Amino acid sequence: MEEIKKIRWCDLKTLKNTTLSVLFIMLFSVGFFLLCDLGISALIKIL
Amino acid sequence: MKDVIKKILITLGILILFKLGSVITVPNVDIGDVKTYLSSGTFLTAMNMITGGSLETFSIFALGVGPYINASIVIQILCMVIPPLKELSEEGGKGRAKMEKITKATTLVIAIIQALSLTLMFQNSYEILEDISVYGIINVVIMMVAGMSITMWLADVITAYGVGNGASVIIFTGIISGLPSTFKTVYETLMLETNGTLKFILYCVVYVLLIVAICFVETSERRILIQQSNRVVNKTKGDFNYIPLKINSAGVMPVIFASTLLSAPSIIANLFGKTELATTLSEKLSLSSWLGIIIFGLLIVMFSFFYTSISINPTQMADNLKKNGTYIPGIRPGFETEKYIKKVLYNITCLGTLCLLIIALMPSIIAKFTSLSSNVALGGTGLIVAVGVAIEIKKNIQTILTNKSYQKYGGF
């Protein structure tokens, strides 16, 4: 219990920035990999 | 900024190569309906996640970075048991390079065993091989091991010239590639129920909240105040130095280790065909059963403490503090400092592991009480890994930018 009080919990500003960065990286990656899959499917059809 | 863009482009280029390799099925293999089996939430679903989604096509990259993860676990355990290995790991740069070589050699051995067991397992269950002679099987194993070596090389290139840790980025690729289909499955399942749209929105909100919770745990830390013996500190100005200890020092590794180890008994049992034991193990050790959830939780606890003990060494920390003439206020340098750091580390690891357990097990437990499949629950475990890697990538980009601006102002 004593240790919990001593922990420096993440402040709201850092949490907001980190969450937004993580969401951006994840959404960007989802879009990028969807494009990759589309490109690969098109390539397979052409070949 | 140019440097960051270059590193990001290199990473994306490597990932395109990885994606291309992931659709090339190993010659002499007919995958048939393997994909349907893998998406039904079995123990192999976890393995498919670690391999970056390459297992469902039985591609040349089907082993992914799995053998490397297994080899790391084996070597780190051996380090604790074999003293010469422990000494080697503590030798600094040269020792670490040697350890890396040993790990890679072990990776090759594990890759051969894993490729052979996967091939035999899939052959026994689905008859995927066109040529079932010894030559045909050896051919498939060689192809898979070669594919794993290429994956490891791609991961190394990302680590050296791209952003983030290569092996983690490859795993990240598999998890993120599966996200659209996970959300599609959830949408289709929930739409069959009453108030489906509302439930789907609720699912999305819980998903985002889970991301926020993971970010919260990952960025919180325990600061141990330290003081230089020959320096006067003005406490009112907040003029302190400190050692930052992350609540979850082990990061996402316990979850990856636990997933790998949980699937191991089922893989071994399935080697001998579709026996009763194999079916029972596959059912009981999946995240859709209570036994699987409990064992998964226990493995996470075990690996959290194990990985923290490997990554943070209190004896070395206390020693370094003493050498630098630094001390923790109120604590004697040396043994007492070591004891104090150990105590703090143990306490915060308990808390960090509890947070990790809640985040890792919550989706599986929710799935037990709702109509959602265990496949979706596994998406929750993958989420911890994905968010962990995303935070690592963010920090890596920040470090590159900070180093660049430091160099601009005359630093080295």
Short mmCIF file of N, CA and C in Angstrom, two decimals, chain B residues 28 119-120 123 129-140:
data_model
loop_
_atom_site.label_atom_id
_atom_site.label_comp_id
_atom_site.label_asym_id
_atom_site.label_seq_id
_atom_site.Cartn_x
_atom_site.Cartn_y
_atom_site.Cartn_z
N ASN B 28 5.25 -28.11 -52.31
CA ASN B 28 4.87 -29.45 -51.85
C ASN B 28 3.78 -29.41 -50.78
N THR B 119 5.08 -29.54 -39.61
CA THR B 119 4.78 -30.25 -40.85
C THR B 119 4.08 -31.58 -40.55
N LEU B 120 4.65 -32.34 -39.58
CA LEU B 120 4.05 -33.64 -39.24
C LEU B 120 2.66 -33.47 -38.64
N GLN B 123 0.28 -32.55 -41.37
CA GLN B 123 0.13 -33.71 -42.25
C GLN B 123 -0.79 -34.74 -41.58
N LEU B 129 0.58 -32.44 -47.25
CA LEU B 129 1.72 -32.70 -48.13
C LEU B 129 1.31 -33.44 -49.40
N GLU B 130 1.89 -33.00 -50.54
CA GLU B 130 1.61 -33.69 -51.80
C GLU B 130 2.55 -34.88 -51.96
N ASP B 131 3.81 -34.71 -51.48
CA ASP B 131 4.78 -35.80 -51.52
C ASP B 131 5.11 -36.17 -50.07
N ILE B 132 4.66 -37.35 -49.64
CA ILE B 132 4.84 -37.68 -48.22
C ILE B 132 6.10 -38.51 -47.95
N SER B 133 6.99 -38.57 -48.94
CA SER B 133 8.24 -39.31 -48.72
C SER B 133 9.16 -38.51 -47.78
N VAL B 134 10.21 -39.17 -47.27
CA VAL B 134 11.15 -38.49 -46.36
C VAL B 134 11.76 -37.27 -47.06
N TYR B 135 12.08 -37.45 -48.36
CA TYR B 135 12.68 -36.36 -49.13
C TYR B 135 11.72 -35.15 -49.17
N GLY B 136 10.43 -35.44 -49.37
CA GLY B 136 9.42 -34.37 -49.44
C GLY B 136 9.33 -33.61 -48.13
N ILE B 137 9.36 -34.35 -47.00
CA ILE B 137 9.27 -33.71 -45.67
C ILE B 137 10.52 -32.87 -45.41
N ILE B 138 11.71 -33.43 -45.71
CA ILE B 138 12.96 -32.69 -45.49
C ILE B 138 12.95 -31.39 -46.31
N ASN B 139 12.44 -31.51 -47.54
CA ASN B 139 12.34 -30.34 -48.42
C ASN B 139 11.54 -29.21 -47.77
N VAL B 140 10.37 -29.58 -47.20
CA VAL B 140 9.50 -28.58 -46.56
C VAL B 140 10.21 -27.97 -45.35
#
